[in-house]
PDB file of C-alpha atoms in Angstrom:
ATOM      1  CA  MET A  96     101.521 220.397 220.367  1.00  0.00           C
ATOM      2  CA  GLN A  97     104.535 220.982 222.583  1.00  0.00           C
ATOM      3  CA  ARG A  98     104.321 224.112 224.709  1.00  0.00           C
ATOM      4  CA  LEU A  99     106.737 226.336 226.604  1.00  0.00           C
ATOM      5  CA  ASP A 100     105.294 226.203 230.146  1.00  0.00           C
ATOM      6  CA  SER A 101     101.832 226.168 228.494  1.00  0.00           C
ATOM      7  CA  ARG A 102     102.350 229.806 227.498  1.00  0.00           C
ATOM      8  CA  MET A 103     103.648 229.652 223.906  1.00  0.00           C
ATOM      9  CA  SER A 104     104.256 226.743 221.542  1.00  0.00           C
ATOM     10  CA  THR A 105     107.787 225.808 220.522  1.00  0.00           C
ATOM     11  CA  GLU A 106     106.954 226.618 216.899  1.00  0.00           C
ATOM     12  CA  GLU A 107     105.683 230.072 217.852  1.00  0.00           C
ATOM     13  CA  LEU A 108     108.740 230.759 219.979  1.00  0.00           C
ATOM     14  CA  ILE A 109     111.136 229.757 217.183  1.00  0.00           C
ATOM     15  CA  ALA A 110     109.273 232.016 214.750  1.00  0.00           C
ATOM     16  CA  LEU A 111     109.425 234.874 217.271  1.00  0.00           C
ATOM     17  CA  LEU A 112     113.158 234.379 217.827  1.00  0.00           C
ATOM     18  CA  THR A 113     113.796 234.327 214.080  1.00  0.00           C
ATOM     19  CA  LEU A 114     111.813 237.513 213.497  1.00  0.00           C
ATOM     20  CA  SER A 115     113.474 239.228 216.458  1.00  0.00           C
ATOM     21  CA  ALA A 116     116.952 238.373 215.177  1.00  0.00           C
ATOM     22  CA  ALA A 117     116.170 239.561 211.645  1.00  0.00           C
ATOM     23  CA  MET A 118     114.637 242.853 212.793  1.00  0.00           C
ATOM     24  CA  SER A 119     117.214 243.594 215.498  1.00  0.00           C
ATOM     25  CA  PHE A 120     120.491 242.788 213.720  1.00  0.00           C
ATOM     26  CA  SER A 121     119.662 244.312 210.331  1.00  0.00           C
ATOM     27  CA  PRO A 122     121.077 247.842 209.877  1.00  0.00           C
ATOM     28  CA  GLY A 123     118.763 250.684 210.825  1.00  0.00           C
ATOM     29  CA  PRO A 124     118.655 254.005 212.683  1.00  0.00           C
ATOM     30  CA  ASN A 125     119.232 252.459 216.110  1.00  0.00           C
ATOM     31  CA  THR A 126     122.219 250.320 215.130  1.00  0.00           C
ATOM     32  CA  ALA A 127     123.692 253.159 213.064  1.00  0.00           C
ATOM     33  CA  LEU A 128     123.495 255.552 216.009  1.00  0.00           C
ATOM     34  CA  SER A 129     124.861 252.966 218.444  1.00  0.00           C
ATOM     35  CA  THR A 130     127.841 252.404 216.140  1.00  0.00           C
ATOM     36  CA  ALA A 131     128.419 256.108 215.552  1.00  0.00           C
ATOM     37  CA  LEU A 132     128.146 257.114 219.215  1.00  0.00           C
ATOM     38  CA  ALA A 133     130.586 254.403 220.313  1.00  0.00           C
ATOM     39  CA  ALA A 134     133.011 255.192 217.480  1.00  0.00           C
ATOM     40  CA  ASN A 135     133.016 258.882 218.356  1.00  0.00           C
ATOM     41  CA  PHE A 136     132.815 258.843 222.152  1.00  0.00           C
ATOM     42  CA  GLY A 137     133.455 255.284 223.358  1.00  0.00           C
ATOM     43  CA  LEU A 138     131.268 252.362 224.386  1.00  0.00           C
ATOM     44  CA  ARG A 139     130.484 253.736 227.838  1.00  0.00           C
ATOM     45  CA  ARG A 140     129.122 256.977 226.397  1.00  0.00           C
ATOM     46  CA  ALA A 141     126.893 255.012 223.999  1.00  0.00           C
ATOM     47  CA  LEU A 142     125.370 252.843 226.738  1.00  0.00           C
ATOM     48  CA  ARG A 143     122.549 255.254 227.595  1.00  0.00           C
ATOM     49  CA  PHE A 144     121.295 255.145 224.008  1.00  0.00           C
ATOM     50  CA  ILE A 145     121.781 251.376 223.818  1.00  0.00           C
ATOM     51  CA  VAL A 146     119.611 250.906 226.920  1.00  0.00           C
ATOM     52  CA  ALA A 147     117.051 253.435 225.666  1.00  0.00           C
ATOM     53  CA  VAL A 148     116.275 251.326 222.584  1.00  0.00           C
ATOM     54  CA  PRO A 149     114.789 248.282 224.394  1.00  0.00           C
ATOM     55  CA  VAL A 150     113.085 250.551 226.936  1.00  0.00           C
ATOM     56  CA  GLY A 151     111.338 252.533 224.192  1.00  0.00           C
ATOM     57  CA  TRP A 152     110.518 249.413 222.206  1.00  0.00           C
ATOM     58  CA  THR A 153     109.022 247.663 225.252  1.00  0.00           C
ATOM     59  CA  ALA A 154     106.814 250.688 225.922  1.00  0.00           C
ATOM     60  CA  ILE A 155     105.564 250.626 222.308  1.00  0.00           C
ATOM     61  CA  MET A 156     104.882 246.880 222.509  1.00  0.00           C
ATOM     62  CA  LEU A 157     102.930 247.273 225.750  1.00  0.00           C
ATOM     63  CA  LEU A 158     100.885 250.137 224.306  1.00  0.00           C
ATOM     64  CA  SER A 159     100.199 248.144 221.141  1.00  0.00           C
ATOM     65  CA  GLY A 160      99.099 245.192 223.225  1.00  0.00           C
ATOM     66  CA  ALA A 161      96.712 247.525 225.036  1.00  0.00           C
ATOM     67  CA  GLY A 162      95.227 248.731 221.731  1.00  0.00           C
ATOM     68  CA  LEU A 163      96.889 252.138 221.302  1.00  0.00           C
ATOM     69  CA  GLY A 164      98.862 251.007 218.254  1.00  0.00           C
ATOM     70  CA  ALA A 165      95.677 250.057 216.409  1.00  0.00           C
ATOM     71  CA  LEU A 166      94.250 253.475 217.242  1.00  0.00           C
ATOM     72  CA  LEU A 167      97.343 255.152 215.768  1.00  0.00           C
ATOM     73  CA  MET A 168      97.035 253.199 212.526  1.00  0.00           C
ATOM     74  CA  ALA A 169      93.305 253.942 212.306  1.00  0.00           C
ATOM     75  CA  TRP A 170      93.915 257.724 212.241  1.00  0.00           C
ATOM     76  CA  PRO A 171      95.779 258.728 209.053  1.00  0.00           C
ATOM     77  CA  ALA A 172      96.442 262.251 210.335  1.00  0.00           C
ATOM     78  CA  LEU A 173      98.014 260.954 213.541  1.00  0.00           C
ATOM     79  CA  GLN A 174      99.978 258.351 211.611  1.00  0.00           C
ATOM     80  CA  TRP A 175     101.279 261.048 209.241  1.00  0.00           C
ATOM     81  CA  SER A 176     102.256 263.264 212.187  1.00  0.00           C
ATOM     82  CA  VAL A 177     104.283 260.494 213.832  1.00  0.00           C
ATOM     83  CA  LYS A 178     105.982 259.751 210.527  1.00  0.00           C
ATOM     84  CA  ALA A 179     106.766 263.428 209.886  1.00  0.00           C
ATOM     85  CA  VAL A 180     108.313 263.899 213.337  1.00  0.00           C
ATOM     86  CA  GLY A 181     110.346 260.708 212.916  1.00  0.00           C
ATOM     87  CA  VAL A 182     111.677 261.720 209.506  1.00  0.00           C
ATOM     88  CA  ALA A 183     112.549 265.225 210.723  1.00  0.00           C
ATOM     89  CA  TYR A 184     114.332 263.866 213.802  1.00  0.00           C
ATOM     90  CA  LEU A 185     116.399 261.394 211.771  1.00  0.00           C
ATOM     91  CA  LEU A 186     117.426 264.130 209.330  1.00  0.00           C
ATOM     92  CA  TRP A 187     118.401 266.378 212.246  1.00  0.00           C
ATOM     93  CA  LEU A 188     120.535 263.607 213.743  1.00  0.00           C
ATOM     94  CA  ALA A 189     122.110 262.976 210.331  1.00  0.00           C
ATOM     95  CA  TRP A 190     123.017 266.655 210.026  1.00  0.00           C
ATOM     96  CA  LYS A 191     124.574 266.623 213.502  1.00  0.00           C
ATOM     97  CA  LEU A 192     126.514 263.458 212.767  1.00  0.00           C
ATOM     98  CA  ALA A 193     127.745 264.615 209.362  1.00  0.00           C
ATOM     99  CA  GLY A 194     129.255 267.727 210.947  1.00  0.00           C
ATOM    100  CA  THR A 195     131.205 265.761 213.579  1.00  0.00           C
ATOM    101  CA  GLY A 196     134.702 264.905 212.426  1.00  0.00           C
ATOM    102  CA  THR A 197     136.976 264.959 215.481  1.00  0.00           C
ATOM    103  CA  LEU A 198     137.225 263.217 218.861  1.00  0.00           C
ATOM    104  CA  ASN A 199     137.028 266.223 221.172  1.00  0.00           C
ATOM    105  CA  PRO A 200     134.635 267.743 223.766  1.00  0.00           C
ATOM    106  CA  ALA A 201     133.232 270.209 221.234  1.00  0.00           C
ATOM    107  CA  ALA A 202     132.207 267.345 218.983  1.00  0.00           C
ATOM    108  CA  ALA A 203     130.641 265.561 221.950  1.00  0.00           C
ATOM    109  CA  GLN A 204     128.480 268.595 222.654  1.00  0.00           C
ATOM    110  CA  ARG A 205     127.370 268.701 219.025  1.00  0.00           C
ATOM    111  CA  LEU A 206     126.231 265.080 218.943  1.00  0.00           C
ATOM    112  CA  GLN A 207     124.301 264.777 222.194  1.00  0.00           C
ATOM    113  CA  VAL A 208     121.735 261.944 222.244  1.00  0.00           C
ATOM    114  CA  SER A 209     120.250 261.540 225.700  1.00  0.00           C
ATOM    115  CA  PHE A 210     118.525 258.482 227.134  1.00  0.00           C
ATOM    116  CA  TRP A 211     115.082 260.042 226.687  1.00  0.00           C
ATOM    117  CA  GLN A 212     115.881 261.106 223.136  1.00  0.00           C
ATOM    118  CA  GLY A 213     116.741 257.482 222.437  1.00  0.00           C
ATOM    119  CA  VAL A 214     113.431 256.375 223.926  1.00  0.00           C
ATOM    120  CA  GLY A 215     111.593 259.044 221.960  1.00  0.00           C
ATOM    121  CA  LEU A 216     113.214 257.922 218.699  1.00  0.00           C
ATOM    122  CA  GLN A 217     111.419 254.597 219.049  1.00  0.00           C
ATOM    123  CA  PHE A 218     108.041 256.327 219.415  1.00  0.00           C
ATOM    124  CA  VAL A 219     108.423 258.368 216.222  1.00  0.00           C
ATOM    125  CA  ASN A 220     109.454 255.339 214.156  1.00  0.00           C
ATOM    126  CA  ILE A 221     106.242 254.346 212.367  1.00  0.00           C
ATOM    127  CA  LYS A 222     107.853 251.046 211.358  1.00  0.00           C
ATOM    128  CA  ALA A 223     108.289 250.158 215.034  1.00  0.00           C
ATOM    129  CA  TRP A 224     104.557 250.664 215.589  1.00  0.00           C
ATOM    130  CA  MET A 225     103.735 248.491 212.589  1.00  0.00           C
ATOM    131  CA  LEU A 226     106.019 245.721 213.836  1.00  0.00           C
ATOM    132  CA  ALA A 227     104.523 245.939 217.321  1.00  0.00           C
ATOM    133  CA  LEU A 228     101.030 245.647 215.856  1.00  0.00           C
ATOM    134  CA  SER A 229     102.061 242.585 213.846  1.00  0.00           C
ATOM    135  CA  LEU A 230     103.496 240.963 216.962  1.00  0.00           C
ATOM    136  CA  ALA A 231     100.408 241.828 218.983  1.00  0.00           C
ATOM    137  CA  ALA A 232      98.175 240.232 216.347  1.00  0.00           C
ATOM    138  CA  GLY A 233     100.319 237.188 215.597  1.00  0.00           C
ATOM    139  CA  TRP A 234     101.781 236.288 218.989  1.00  0.00           C
ATOM    140  CA  VAL A 235      99.711 238.027 221.676  1.00  0.00           C
ATOM    141  CA  ALA A 236      96.063 237.997 220.606  1.00  0.00           C
ATOM    142  CA  SER A 237      96.270 234.634 218.832  1.00  0.00           C
ATOM    143  CA  ALA A 238      97.829 231.250 219.560  1.00  0.00           C
ATOM    144  CA  ALA A 239      98.408 228.954 216.581  1.00  0.00           C
ATOM    145  CA  GLY A 240      95.601 230.628 214.660  1.00  0.00           C
ATOM    146  CA  ALA A 241      93.092 230.624 217.533  1.00  0.00           C
ATOM    147  CA  PRO A 242      92.337 233.329 220.120  1.00  0.00           C
ATOM    148  CA  SER A 243      94.886 233.081 222.941  1.00  0.00           C
ATOM    149  CA  ALA A 244      93.763 232.233 226.448  1.00  0.00           C
ATOM    150  CA  ASN A 245      96.725 234.029 228.051  1.00  0.00           C
ATOM    151  CA  PRO A 246      97.392 237.283 226.124  1.00  0.00           C
ATOM    152  CA  GLY A 247      98.991 238.952 229.145  1.00  0.00           C
ATOM    153  CA  GLU A 248     101.609 236.233 229.562  1.00  0.00           C
ATOM    154  CA  ARG A 249     102.278 236.102 225.830  1.00  0.00           C
ATOM    155  CA  LEU A 250     102.720 239.888 225.721  1.00  0.00           C
ATOM    156  CA  LEU A 251     105.361 239.676 228.452  1.00  0.00           C
ATOM    157  CA  ILE A 252     107.198 236.921 226.555  1.00  0.00           C
ATOM    158  CA  VAL A 253     107.211 238.982 223.348  1.00  0.00           C
ATOM    159  CA  CYS A 254     108.421 242.085 225.217  1.00  0.00           C
ATOM    160  CA  ALA A 255     111.216 240.140 226.939  1.00  0.00           C
ATOM    161  CA  VAL A 256     112.435 238.490 223.731  1.00  0.00           C
ATOM    162  CA  MET A 257     112.388 241.679 221.674  1.00  0.00           C
ATOM    163  CA  ALA A 258     114.022 243.717 224.459  1.00  0.00           C
ATOM    164  CA  VAL A 259     116.893 241.235 224.801  1.00  0.00           C
ATOM    165  CA  PHE A 260     117.509 241.179 221.052  1.00  0.00           C
ATOM    166  CA  ALA A 261     117.350 244.995 220.861  1.00  0.00           C
ATOM    167  CA  LEU A 262     119.856 245.318 223.688  1.00  0.00           C
ATOM    168  CA  VAL A 263     122.277 242.690 222.376  1.00  0.00           C
ATOM    169  CA  SER A 264     122.191 243.883 218.753  1.00  0.00           C
ATOM    170  CA  ASN A 265     122.815 247.534 219.621  1.00  0.00           C
ATOM    171  CA  LEU A 266     125.515 246.570 222.095  1.00  0.00           C
ATOM    172  CA  LEU A 267     127.234 244.494 219.401  1.00  0.00           C
ATOM    173  CA  TYR A 268     127.099 247.315 216.849  1.00  0.00           C
ATOM    174  CA  ALA A 269     128.412 249.752 219.472  1.00  0.00           C
ATOM    175  CA  TRP A 270     131.247 247.379 220.362  1.00  0.00           C
ATOM    176  CA  VAL A 271     132.278 247.303 216.700  1.00  0.00           C
ATOM    177  CA  GLY A 272     132.228 251.106 216.677  1.00  0.00           C
ATOM    178  CA  SER A 273     134.363 251.295 219.819  1.00  0.00           C
ATOM    179  CA  VAL A 274     136.895 248.835 218.352  1.00  0.00           C
ATOM    180  CA  LEU A 275     137.240 251.036 215.271  1.00  0.00           C
ATOM    181  CA  ARG A 276     137.668 254.189 217.348  1.00  0.00           C
ATOM    182  CA  GLY A 277     141.469 254.221 217.374  1.00  0.00           C
ATOM    183  CA  TRP A 278     141.682 253.563 213.639  1.00  0.00           C
ATOM    184  CA  LEU A 279     139.070 256.218 212.869  1.00  0.00           C
ATOM    185  CA  ALA A 280     140.989 258.838 214.854  1.00  0.00           C
ATOM    186  CA  GLN A 281     143.695 258.919 212.174  1.00  0.00           C
ATOM    187  CA  GLY A 282     143.433 261.559 209.473  1.00  0.00           C
ATOM    188  CA  ARG A 283     139.928 262.207 208.142  1.00  0.00           C
ATOM    189  CA  ARG A 284     138.673 258.661 208.604  1.00  0.00           C
ATOM    190  CA  LEU A 285     136.221 259.627 211.347  1.00  0.00           C
ATOM    191  CA  TYR A 286     134.845 262.433 209.201  1.00  0.00           C
ATOM    192  CA  TRP A 287     134.013 260.082 206.344  1.00  0.00           C
ATOM    193  CA  PHE A 288     132.774 257.377 208.700  1.00  0.00           C
ATOM    194  CA  ASN A 289     130.322 259.835 210.239  1.00  0.00           C
ATOM    195  CA  ARG A 290     129.245 260.932 206.769  1.00  0.00           C
ATOM    196  CA  GLY A 291     128.522 257.276 205.948  1.00  0.00           C
ATOM    197  CA  MET A 292     126.489 256.773 209.139  1.00  0.00           C
ATOM    198  CA  ALA A 293     124.632 260.017 208.427  1.00  0.00           C
ATOM    199  CA  LEU A 294     123.777 258.688 204.970  1.00  0.00           C
ATOM    200  CA  VAL A 295     122.277 255.564 206.582  1.00  0.00           C
ATOM    201  CA  LEU A 296     120.019 257.819 208.674  1.00  0.00           C
ATOM    202  CA  VAL A 297     119.020 259.878 205.616  1.00  0.00           C
ATOM    203  CA  LEU A 298     118.174 256.732 203.639  1.00  0.00           C
ATOM    204  CA  THR A 299     116.155 255.421 206.585  1.00  0.00           C
ATOM    205  CA  ALA A 300     114.260 258.708 206.770  1.00  0.00           C
ATOM    206  CA  ALA A 301     113.542 258.531 203.032  1.00  0.00           C
ATOM    207  CA  TRP A 302     112.311 254.966 203.388  1.00  0.00           C
ATOM    208  CA  MET A 303     110.021 255.967 206.254  1.00  0.00           C
ATOM    209  CA  ALA A 304     108.673 258.939 204.283  1.00  0.00           C
ATOM    210  CA  ARG A 305     107.811 256.839 201.233  1.00  0.00           C
ATOM    211  CA  SER A 306     106.138 254.003 203.143  1.00  0.00           C
TER     212      SER A 306
END
């Protein structure tokens, strides 16, 4: 079987790239916030959140590779707590976003999402933990169905691939938001755009709560 520097097979790498693309570019709370922040305050202002996403995700992947993710899933009470905090935080962000309808400093103060808040959002997303556990089991601990001989190297490959896709996808969504900024500034377009992005966050929170 052909291997990538004897670390991961070509077939495994292609499967990882496909999964990363599907998970990263599909709409979700991160891409919705990246789009909304850039549309409201410009691409530069959204960069701290965009960078926070791969940083938070990489931390979760490393912790899952070390076994903490399995511990989280083994404790229903802890799992429920993470889910509850994540749902509450998404609803809070949706409320903030829905009330922002103008491009002015007051609106910027209302919708403040810091770098560390962006990192923290990844930690309270129970779906992110589940994905990290799946990656740890399928690509880190095993190699083509057998126990891997180099889990550390494979973990670094998975982290690098997922981090790049997370960065690129959120940057792309934010770029789209920044391009629309001038058009959204006319009339009440921004108001309804923010309401739509807030609805995406509410639906995501509902999906997390039911899972």
